[in-house]
Amino acid sequence: METLNAAELLAALGHESRLSIFRLLVEAGPDGVFASAIGEQLGLPAPTLSFHLAHLSRVGLIRGQKESRFIRYSAEFATMDELIAFLTHNCCQGQACLPKAAACDTIAKRRNPANGVSADSAAAACCKPDEQADQPEQ
Amino acid sequence: METLNAAELLAALGHESRLSIFRLLVEAGPDGVFASAIGEQLGLPAPTLSFHLAHLSRVGLIRGQKESRFIRYSAEFATMDELIAFLTHNCCQGQACLPKAAACDTIAKRRNPANGVSADSAAAACCKPDEQADQPEQ
DNA sequence: TTTATATTTCTATAATATTGGAACTATGGA
DNA sequence: TCCATAGTTCCAATATTATAGAAATATAAA
């Protein structure tokens, strides 16, 4: 992911209504939520909601799937994943940047086909060396 | 972290120049970089750079430490950490939301005082159940 | 004390984003 | 067909943000 692209994603999330929408969809999971339900839960007028949904869709953070009269929106987890990877990539030149972060030894299992995606996420916004070839620039 | 606060952080990062500054500081590590060096590397006029540094400082993503005539800026890793935690918190109601993410079993070591902060970071922007009491709302 | 350097503040301008009412389109049910 | 509902697009007012020159401040070196 390039800086410009990452900045677009971050800017899309950098608005209270859009962040609320995205978080709602992240918590909802892959099944997503109908647009009308989002608007109801967040109390947004339809045109405003539509504007923000379009913005989030345009940058690829959510996706809408039409179902008869409704549109079911869901989070694009892969995009969020890439964004977080960008933010934390090559932190501190791959050195342990936090005093306590001595045990940076679980990287190998990241995206290991054997166990899929590991569960640690926000653990350390740091310490992800380059040598592991984990999408250094895709 | 509240939604409004997280949105402010994301908005701060949602600008190409500021994101470049922040990434530069993340890669630089805890020692940070002098403001002048940042401006040189990114080719930003001094007032523009100052404007963006002030913005990032205000929201707490970076910190500036004066050293004689210079100011040494460094990333606030803890803030980035909290932001990523907010983004990924309670994803998919704590269920595995990605087909492959069956092995969500390494959460317990998150922030374990024994090994400090674990190395996995961008691994899965998902699957962080609530039950672990890992800052659900601080 | 003068000068150079690092950085900020002031300022005006330009560009961009947000908002929601009104009107429109699409779909399904009566 | 007619109506209700879900959602979008249009539009204009408003608000916010970014930009960089010029001037100001602070520090150190000559």
mmCIF file of C-alpha atoms (C1' of nucleotides) in Angstrom:
data_model
loop_
_atom_site.group_PDB
_atom_site.id
_atom_site.type_symbol
_atom_site.label_atom_id
_atom_site.label_comp_id
_atom_site.label_asym_id
_atom_site.label_seq_id
_atom_site.Cartn_x
_atom_site.Cartn_y
_atom_site.Cartn_z
ATOM 1 C CA MET A 1 0.000 0.000 0.000
ATOM 2 C CA GLU A 2 1.257 3.458 -0.865
ATOM 3 C CA THR A 3 1.226 6.422 1.447
ATOM 4 C CA LEU A 4 -1.354 8.253 -0.620
ATOM 5 C CA ASN A 5 -3.723 5.312 -0.576
ATOM 6 C CA ALA A 6 -3.259 4.775 3.154
ATOM 7 C CA ALA A 7 -3.914 8.464 3.762
ATOM 8 C CA GLU A 8 -7.188 8.175 1.846
ATOM 9 C CA LEU A 9 -8.285 5.265 4.010
ATOM 10 C CA LEU A 10 -7.308 7.087 7.185
ATOM 11 C CA ALA A 11 -9.057 10.252 6.079
ATOM 12 C CA ALA A 12 -12.171 8.222 5.349
ATOM 13 C CA LEU A 13 -12.070 6.866 8.897
ATOM 14 C CA GLY A 14 -11.179 10.270 10.300
ATOM 15 C CA HIS A 15 -14.742 11.432 10.617
ATOM 16 C CA GLU A 16 -16.939 10.588 13.541
ATOM 17 C CA SER A 17 -19.946 9.416 11.540
ATOM 18 C CA ARG A 18 -17.905 7.352 9.116
ATOM 19 C CA LEU A 19 -15.850 5.828 11.900
ATOM 20 C CA SER A 20 -19.061 4.914 13.712
ATOM 21 C CA ILE A 21 -20.412 3.307 10.561
ATOM 22 C CA PHE A 22 -17.209 1.369 10.024
ATOM 23 C CA ARG A 23 -16.961 0.215 13.613
ATOM 24 C CA LEU A 24 -20.576 -0.873 13.533
ATOM 25 C CA LEU A 25 -19.822 -2.977 10.456
ATOM 26 C CA VAL A 26 -16.624 -4.357 11.956
ATOM 27 C CA GLU A 27 -18.518 -5.507 15.002
ATOM 28 C CA ALA A 28 -21.340 -6.837 12.865
ATOM 29 C CA GLY A 29 -18.992 -9.175 11.059
ATOM 30 C CA PRO A 30 -19.087 -10.543 7.527
ATOM 31 C CA ASP A 31 -22.878 -10.681 7.365
ATOM 32 C CA GLY A 32 -23.032 -6.920 7.442
ATOM 33 C CA VAL A 33 -25.988 -4.654 8.117
ATOM 34 C CA PHE A 34 -28.640 -3.039 5.930
ATOM 35 C CA ALA A 35 -28.163 0.635 5.215
ATOM 36 C CA SER A 36 -31.456 1.514 6.829
ATOM 37 C CA ALA A 37 -30.405 -0.180 10.059
ATOM 38 C CA ILE A 38 -27.150 1.758 10.096
ATOM 39 C CA GLY A 39 -28.989 5.031 9.670
ATOM 40 C CA GLU A 40 -31.402 4.121 12.414
ATOM 41 C CA GLN A 41 -28.716 3.147 14.900
ATOM 42 C CA LEU A 42 -26.622 6.226 14.249
ATOM 43 C CA GLY A 43 -29.467 8.654 13.709
ATOM 44 C CA LEU A 44 -28.223 9.962 10.393
ATOM 45 C CA PRO A 45 -30.468 11.505 7.714
ATOM 46 C CA ALA A 46 -30.598 9.375 4.591
ATOM 47 C CA PRO A 47 -28.604 11.709 2.295
ATOM 48 C CA THR A 48 -25.876 12.150 4.897
ATOM 49 C CA LEU A 49 -25.667 8.426 5.466
ATOM 50 C CA SER A 50 -25.544 7.779 1.752
ATOM 51 C CA PHE A 51 -22.742 10.310 1.354
ATOM 52 C CA HIS A 52 -20.615 8.637 4.005
ATOM 53 C CA LEU A 53 -21.370 5.112 2.821
ATOM 54 C CA ALA A 54 -20.335 6.143 -0.673
ATOM 55 C CA HIS A 55 -17.095 7.592 0.675
ATOM 56 C CA LEU A 56 -16.230 4.453 2.613
ATOM 57 C CA SER A 57 -17.118 2.280 -0.367
ATOM 58 C CA ARG A 58 -15.091 4.375 -2.766
ATOM 59 C CA VAL A 59 -11.892 3.857 -0.779
ATOM 60 C CA GLY A 60 -12.618 0.169 -0.302
ATOM 61 C CA LEU A 61 -13.234 0.004 3.437
ATOM 62 C CA ILE A 62 -16.771 -1.306 3.078
ATOM 63 C CA ARG A 63 -18.801 -2.971 0.394
ATOM 64 C CA GLY A 64 -22.497 -2.821 -0.425
ATOM 65 C CA GLN A 65 -24.479 -5.704 -1.816
ATOM 66 C CA LYS A 66 -27.934 -5.041 -3.140
ATOM 67 C CA GLU A 67 -30.725 -7.337 -1.940
ATOM 68 C CA SER A 68 -34.026 -6.450 -3.498
ATOM 69 C CA ARG A 69 -34.804 -2.943 -2.239
ATOM 70 C CA PHE A 70 -32.139 -3.043 0.458
ATOM 71 C CA ILE A 71 -28.375 -2.726 0.458
ATOM 72 C CA ARG A 72 -26.382 -4.819 2.826
ATOM 73 C CA TYR A 73 -23.110 -3.180 3.785
ATOM 74 C CA SER A 74 -20.177 -5.027 5.306
ATOM 75 C CA ALA A 75 -16.632 -4.141 6.317
ATOM 76 C CA GLU A 76 -13.767 -5.048 4.015
ATOM 77 C CA PHE A 77 -11.568 -6.692 6.594
ATOM 78 C CA ALA A 78 -8.709 -7.233 4.187
ATOM 79 C CA THR A 79 -8.438 -3.496 3.577
ATOM 80 C CA MET A 80 -8.340 -2.765 7.284
ATOM 81 C CA ASP A 81 -5.700 -5.424 7.617
ATOM 82 C CA GLU A 82 -3.519 -3.836 4.956
ATOM 83 C CA LEU A 83 -3.964 -0.422 6.471
ATOM 84 C CA ILE A 84 -2.804 -1.575 9.882
ATOM 85 C CA ALA A 85 0.086 -3.367 8.243
ATOM 86 C CA PHE A 86 1.080 -0.124 6.563
ATOM 87 C CA LEU A 87 0.937 1.812 9.808
ATOM 88 C CA THR A 88 3.062 -0.626 11.718
ATOM 89 C CA HIS A 89 5.399 -1.728 8.978
ATOM 90 C CA ASN A 90 9.092 -1.635 9.706
ATOM 91 C CA CYS A 91 8.575 0.140 12.971
ATOM 92 C CA CYS A 92 11.784 1.304 14.616
ATOM 93 C CA GLN A 93 13.860 -0.203 11.840
ATOM 94 C CA GLY A 94 12.698 -3.583 12.989
ATOM 95 C CA GLN A 95 14.195 -3.156 16.431
ATOM 96 C CA ALA A 96 12.233 -3.463 19.603
ATOM 97 C CA CYS A 97 11.057 0.093 20.088
ATOM 98 C CA LEU A 98 9.279 -0.305 23.353
ATOM 99 C CA PRO A 99 11.327 -1.144 26.426
ATOM 100 C CA LYS A 100 9.257 -4.199 27.188
ATOM 101 C CA ALA A 101 9.050 -5.482 23.654
ATOM 102 C CA ALA A 102 11.902 -7.875 23.917
ATOM 103 C CA ALA A 103 9.992 -10.908 22.759
ATOM 104 C CA CYS A 104 9.465 -10.089 19.111
ATOM 105 C CA ASP A 105 9.605 -13.709 18.138
ATOM 106 C CA THR A 106 6.129 -14.616 17.009
ATOM 107 C CA ILE A 107 6.319 -12.982 13.645
ATOM 108 C CA ALA A 108 6.918 -16.142 11.697
ATOM 109 C CA LYS A 109 3.407 -17.365 12.263
ATOM 110 C CA ARG A 110 1.913 -14.207 10.775
ATOM 111 C CA ARG A 111 -0.174 -15.150 7.792
ATOM 112 C CA ASN A 112 1.158 -18.644 8.042
ATOM 113 C CA PRO A 113 -1.098 -20.704 5.765
ATOM 114 C CA ALA A 114 -1.204 -23.337 8.450
ATOM 115 C CA ASN A 115 -3.068 -21.319 11.023
ATOM 116 C CA GLY A 116 -4.353 -18.535 8.870
ATOM 117 C CA VAL A 117 -4.469 -15.148 10.429
ATOM 118 C CA SER A 118 -3.303 -15.006 13.984
ATOM 119 C CA ALA A 119 -5.356 -13.418 16.687
ATOM 120 C CA ASP A 120 -3.023 -10.727 17.920
ATOM 121 C CA SER A 121 -3.932 -7.453 16.375
ATOM 122 C CA ALA A 122 -3.425 -4.284 18.248
ATOM 123 C CA ALA A 123 -0.873 -5.897 20.459
ATOM 124 C CA ALA A 124 2.122 -3.885 19.431
ATOM 125 C CA ALA A 125 1.897 -1.112 16.953
ATOM 126 C CA CYS A 126 5.549 -1.755 16.530
ATOM 127 C CA CYS A 127 8.239 -4.306 16.010
ATOM 128 C CA LYS A 128 7.464 -5.789 12.661
ATOM 129 C CA PRO A 129 10.802 -6.289 10.928
ATOM 130 C CA ASP A 130 11.180 -6.171 7.207
ATOM 131 C CA GLU A 131 13.075 -9.409 6.781
ATOM 132 C CA GLN A 132 9.941 -11.456 7.178
ATOM 133 C CA ALA A 133 8.743 -10.346 3.763
ATOM 134 C CA ASP A 134 5.322 -9.619 5.109
ATOM 135 C CA GLN A 135 4.006 -7.214 2.494
ATOM 136 C CA PRO A 136 6.799 -4.613 2.639
ATOM 137 C CA GLU A 137 5.195 -2.779 -0.274
ATOM 138 C CA GLN A 138 2.963 -5.494 -1.659
ATOM 139 C CA MET B 1 -10.678 5.439 23.579
ATOM 140 C CA GLU B 2 -13.851 7.111 22.370
ATOM 141 C CA THR B 3 -14.986 7.286 18.796
ATOM 142 C CA LEU B 4 -14.506 11.045 18.611
ATOM 143 C CA ASN B 5 -10.946 10.799 19.860
ATOM 144 C CA ALA B 6 -10.122 7.960 17.489
ATOM 145 C CA ALA B 7 -11.591 9.935 14.603
ATOM 146 C CA GLU B 8 -9.308 12.845 15.461
ATOM 147 C CA LEU B 9 -6.268 10.595 15.377
ATOM 148 C CA LEU B 10 -7.348 9.046 12.096
ATOM 149 C CA ALA B 11 -8.058 12.433 10.570
ATOM 150 C CA ALA B 12 -4.628 13.595 11.644
ATOM 151 C CA LEU B 13 -3.100 10.619 9.836
ATOM 152 C CA GLY B 14 -5.439 11.058 6.900
ATOM 153 C CA HIS B 15 -3.255 13.555 5.094
ATOM 154 C CA GLU B 16 -0.383 12.550 2.914
ATOM 155 C CA SER B 17 2.181 14.908 4.436
ATOM 156 C CA ARG B 18 1.238 14.112 8.003
ATOM 157 C CA LEU B 19 1.144 10.398 7.336
ATOM 158 C CA SER B 20 4.605 10.638 5.788
ATOM 159 C CA ILE B 21 5.856 12.508 8.828
ATOM 160 C CA PHE B 22 4.353 9.968 11.172
ATOM 161 C CA ARG B 23 5.668 6.981 9.230
ATOM 162 C CA LEU B 24 9.101 8.535 9.119
ATOM 163 C CA LEU B 25 9.022 8.883 12.895
ATOM 164 C CA VAL B 26 7.684 5.379 13.387
ATOM 165 C CA GLU B 27 10.529 3.981 11.342
ATOM 166 C CA ALA B 28 13.013 6.220 13.108
ATOM 167 C CA GLY B 29 12.098 4.734 16.456
ATOM 168 C CA PRO B 30 12.164 6.249 19.933
ATOM 169 C CA ASP B 31 15.171 8.459 19.236
ATOM 170 C CA GLY B 32 13.110 10.514 16.843
ATOM 171 C CA VAL B 33 14.253 12.997 14.237
ATOM 172 C CA PHE B 34 14.879 16.743 14.259
ATOM 173 C CA ALA B 35 12.184 18.858 12.659
ATOM 174 C CA SER B 36 14.610 20.255 10.124
ATOM 175 C CA ALA B 37 15.557 16.757 8.982
ATOM 176 C CA ILE B 38 11.900 15.866 8.531
ATOM 177 C CA GLY B 39 11.330 18.926 6.413
ATOM 178 C CA GLU B 40 14.380 18.156 4.339
ATOM 179 C CA GLN B 41 13.416 14.550 3.696
ATOM 180 C CA LEU B 42 9.843 15.383 2.791
ATOM 181 C CA GLY B 43 10.525 18.650 1.024
ATOM 182 C CA LEU B 44 8.056 20.693 3.017
ATOM 183 C CA PRO B 45 8.312 24.461 3.558
ATOM 184 C CA ALA B 46 8.927 25.309 7.196
ATOM 185 C CA PRO B 47 5.500 26.829 7.971
ATOM 186 C CA THR B 48 3.703 23.907 6.354
ATOM 187 C CA LEU B 49 5.813 21.431 8.273
ATOM 188 C CA SER B 50 5.235 23.303 11.504
ATOM 189 C CA PHE B 51 1.504 23.288 10.879
ATOM 190 C CA HIS B 52 1.413 19.522 10.428
ATOM 191 C CA LEU B 53 3.764 18.794 13.319
ATOM 192 C CA ALA B 54 1.567 20.909 15.561
ATOM 193 C CA HIS B 55 -1.482 18.997 14.411
ATOM 194 C CA LEU B 56 0.096 15.613 15.083
ATOM 195 C CA SER B 57 1.352 16.807 18.468
ATOM 196 C CA ARG B 58 -2.000 18.216 19.466
ATOM 197 C CA VAL B 59 -3.741 14.879 19.011
ATOM 198 C CA GLY B 60 -0.921 13.021 20.750
ATOM 199 C CA LEU B 61 0.506 10.981 17.899
ATOM 200 C CA ILE B 62 3.947 12.560 18.150
ATOM 201 C CA ARG B 63 5.885 14.486 20.715
ATOM 202 C CA GLY B 64 8.486 17.228 20.366
ATOM 203 C CA GLN B 65 11.404 17.693 22.704
ATOM 204 C CA LYS B 66 13.402 20.876 22.449
ATOM 205 C CA GLU B 67 17.180 20.544 22.287
ATOM 206 C CA SER B 68 18.869 23.899 22.060
ATOM 207 C CA ARG B 69 17.701 25.396 18.787
ATOM 208 C CA PHE B 70 16.317 22.129 17.485
ATOM 209 C CA ILE B 71 13.205 20.127 18.224
ATOM 210 C CA ARG B 72 13.428 16.396 18.223
ATOM 211 C CA TYR B 73 10.147 14.777 17.266
ATOM 212 C CA SER B 74 9.288 11.175 17.971
ATOM 213 C CA ALA B 75 6.244 8.974 17.496
ATOM 214 C CA GLU B 76 4.001 8.244 20.447
ATOM 215 C CA PHE B 77 3.824 4.514 20.026
ATOM 216 C CA ALA B 78 1.349 4.047 22.829
ATOM 217 C CA THR B 79 -1.168 6.259 21.064
ATOM 218 C CA MET B 80 -0.806 4.312 17.837
ATOM 219 C CA ASP B 81 -1.258 1.165 19.848
ATOM 220 C CA GLU B 82 -4.492 2.387 21.371
ATOM 221 C CA LEU B 83 -5.771 3.537 18.023
ATOM 222 C CA ILE B 84 -5.226 0.153 16.437
ATOM 223 C CA ALA B 85 -6.828 -1.473 19.448
ATOM 224 C CA PHE B 86 -9.871 0.729 18.944
ATOM 225 C CA LEU B 87 -10.115 -0.151 15.268
ATOM 226 C CA THR B 88 -9.923 -3.854 15.824
ATOM 227 C CA HIS B 89 -11.773 -4.108 19.102
ATOM 228 C CA ASN B 90 -14.544 -6.653 19.368
ATOM 229 C CA CYS B 91 -14.382 -7.405 15.691
ATOM 230 C CA CYS B 92 -17.163 -9.690 14.478
ATOM 231 C CA GLN B 93 -18.551 -9.988 17.980
ATOM 232 C CA GLY B 94 -15.417 -11.843 18.915
ATOM 233 C CA GLN B 95 -16.028 -14.595 16.413
ATOM 234 C CA ALA B 96 -13.556 -15.563 13.763
ATOM 235 C CA CYS B 97 -14.620 -13.312 10.935
ATOM 236 C CA LEU B 98 -12.207 -14.497 8.311
ATOM 237 C CA PRO B 99 -12.586 -18.023 7.012
ATOM 238 C CA LYS B 100 -9.018 -18.901 7.839
ATOM 239 C CA ALA B 101 -8.909 -17.270 11.231
ATOM 240 C CA ALA B 102 -9.627 -20.368 13.171
ATOM 241 C CA ALA B 103 -6.620 -20.118 15.420
ATOM 242 C CA CYS B 104 -7.591 -17.175 17.576
ATOM 243 C CA ASP B 105 -5.814 -18.587 20.552
ATOM 244 C CA THR B 106 -2.831 -16.363 21.144
ATOM 245 C CA ILE B 107 -4.701 -13.533 22.725
ATOM 246 C CA ALA B 108 -3.785 -14.381 26.260
ATOM 247 C CA LYS B 109 -0.208 -13.321 25.793
ATOM 248 C CA ARG B 110 -1.258 -9.861 24.629
ATOM 249 C CA ARG B 111 0.216 -7.336 26.979
ATOM 250 C CA ASN B 112 1.326 -10.118 29.192
ATOM 251 C CA PRO B 113 3.712 -8.487 31.669
ATOM 252 C CA ALA B 114 6.003 -11.452 31.215
ATOM 253 C CA ASN B 115 6.843 -10.838 27.588
ATOM 254 C CA GLY B 116 5.683 -7.288 27.257
ATOM 255 C CA VAL B 117 4.119 -6.406 23.982
ATOM 256 C CA SER B 118 3.967 -9.208 21.485
ATOM 257 C CA ALA B 119 5.252 -8.853 17.995
ATOM 258 C CA ASP B 120 2.172 -9.549 15.948
ATOM 259 C CA SER B 121 0.595 -6.354 14.920
ATOM 260 C CA ALA B 122 -1.159 -6.084 11.641
ATOM 261 C CA ALA B 123 -1.711 -9.782 11.498
ATOM 262 C CA ALA B 124 -5.442 -9.836 11.795
ATOM 263 C CA ALA B 125 -7.477 -6.704 11.892
ATOM 264 C CA CYS B 126 -10.058 -8.915 13.386
ATOM 265 C CA CYS B 127 -10.847 -11.504 15.984
ATOM 266 C CA LYS B 128 -10.136 -9.827 19.247
ATOM 267 C CA PRO B 129 -12.804 -11.019 21.667
ATOM 268 C CA ASP B 130 -14.008 -8.887 24.498
ATOM 269 C CA GLU B 131 -13.664 -11.475 27.214
ATOM 270 C CA GLN B 132 -9.944 -10.905 27.485
ATOM 271 C CA ALA B 133 -10.509 -7.492 29.026
ATOM 272 C CA ASP B 134 -7.929 -5.971 26.729
ATOM 273 C CA GLN B 135 -8.910 -2.317 26.919
ATOM 274 C CA PRO B 136 -12.548 -2.613 25.834
ATOM 275 C CA GLU B 137 -13.065 1.067 26.598
ATOM 276 C CA GLN B 138 -10.080 1.773 28.772
ATOM 277 C "C1'" DT C 1 26.846 42.577 19.718
ATOM 278 C "C1'" DT C 2 25.945 40.996 15.310
ATOM 279 C "C1'" DT C 3 24.670 37.287 12.449
ATOM 280 C "C1'" DA C 4 22.919 32.867 11.144
ATOM 281 C "C1'" DT C 5 19.856 29.118 11.942
ATOM 282 C "C1'" DA C 6 15.615 26.621 13.619
ATOM 283 C "C1'" DT C 7 11.136 27.032 14.271
ATOM 284 C "C1'" DT C 8 6.768 29.283 15.026
ATOM 285 C "C1'" DT C 9 3.008 32.595 14.444
ATOM 286 C "C1'" DC C 10 0.393 35.646 11.550
ATOM 287 C "C1'" DT C 11 -2.118 36.229 7.580
ATOM 288 C "C1'" DA C 12 -4.708 35.786 3.386
ATOM 289 C "C1'" DT C 13 -6.071 32.771 0.001
ATOM 290 C "C1'" DA C 14 -7.518 28.704 -1.988
ATOM 291 C "C1'" DA C 15 -9.329 24.283 -1.889
ATOM 292 C "C1'" DT C 16 -12.147 20.699 0.021
ATOM 293 C "C1'" DA C 17 -15.620 18.545 2.832
ATOM 294 C "C1'" DT C 18 -20.078 18.317 5.245
ATOM 295 C "C1'" DT C 19 -24.875 18.909 5.664
ATOM 296 C "C1'" DG C 20 -29.704 17.938 4.733
ATOM 297 C "C1'" DG C 21 -33.984 19.368 2.036
ATOM 298 C "C1'" DA C 22 -36.001 18.352 -2.343
ATOM 299 C "C1'" DA C 23 -36.406 15.664 -6.114
ATOM 300 C "C1'" DC C 24 -35.349 11.295 -8.339
ATOM 301 C "C1'" DT C 25 -34.859 6.020 -9.194
ATOM 302 C "C1'" DA C 26 -35.697 1.300 -8.181
ATOM 303 C "C1'" DT C 27 -38.187 -2.352 -6.203
ATOM 304 C "C1'" DG C 28 -41.918 -4.907 -4.189
ATOM 305 C "C1'" DG C 29 -46.609 -5.252 -2.511
ATOM 306 C "C1'" DA C 30 -51.714 -4.077 -2.682
ATOM 307 C "C1'" DT D 1 -51.567 0.423 -11.948
ATOM 308 C "C1'" DC D 2 -50.793 2.869 -7.678
ATOM 309 C "C1'" DC D 3 -48.489 3.342 -3.455
ATOM 310 C "C1'" DA D 4 -44.963 2.826 0.017
ATOM 311 C "C1'" DT D 5 -40.278 2.077 1.021
ATOM 312 C "C1'" DA D 6 -35.045 2.123 0.428
ATOM 313 C "C1'" DG D 7 -31.708 4.465 -1.235
ATOM 314 C "C1'" DT D 8 -29.351 7.894 -4.242
ATOM 315 C "C1'" DT D 9 -28.352 12.247 -6.568
ATOM 316 C "C1'" DC D 10 -28.770 17.215 -6.896
ATOM 317 C "C1'" DC D 11 -27.870 21.418 -4.949
ATOM 318 C "C1'" DA D 12 -26.577 25.373 -2.281
ATOM 319 C "C1'" DA D 13 -25.199 26.981 2.096
ATOM 320 C "C1'" DT D 14 -21.756 26.418 5.456
ATOM 321 C "C1'" DA D 15 -17.695 24.996 7.700
ATOM 322 C "C1'" DT D 16 -13.192 23.293 7.828
ATOM 323 C "C1'" DT D 17 -8.519 22.630 6.342
ATOM 324 C "C1'" DA D 18 -4.245 23.406 3.799
ATOM 325 C "C1'" DT D 19 -0.820 26.388 1.856
ATOM 326 C "C1'" DA D 20 3.208 29.214 2.071
ATOM 327 C "C1'" DG D 21 5.112 34.183 2.228
ATOM 328 C "C1'" DA D 22 6.334 37.500 5.618
ATOM 329 C "C1'" DA D 23 7.324 38.631 10.069
ATOM 330 C "C1'" DA D 24 8.474 37.222 14.749
ATOM 331 C "C1'" DT D 25 10.993 34.501 18.368
ATOM 332 C "C1'" DA D 26 14.680 31.863 20.342
ATOM 333 C "C1'" DT D 27 19.123 30.103 20.532
ATOM 334 C "C1'" DA D 28 23.869 29.651 19.485
ATOM 335 C "C1'" DA D 29 28.001 30.864 17.211
ATOM 336 C "C1'" DA D 30 31.241 34.457 15.448
#
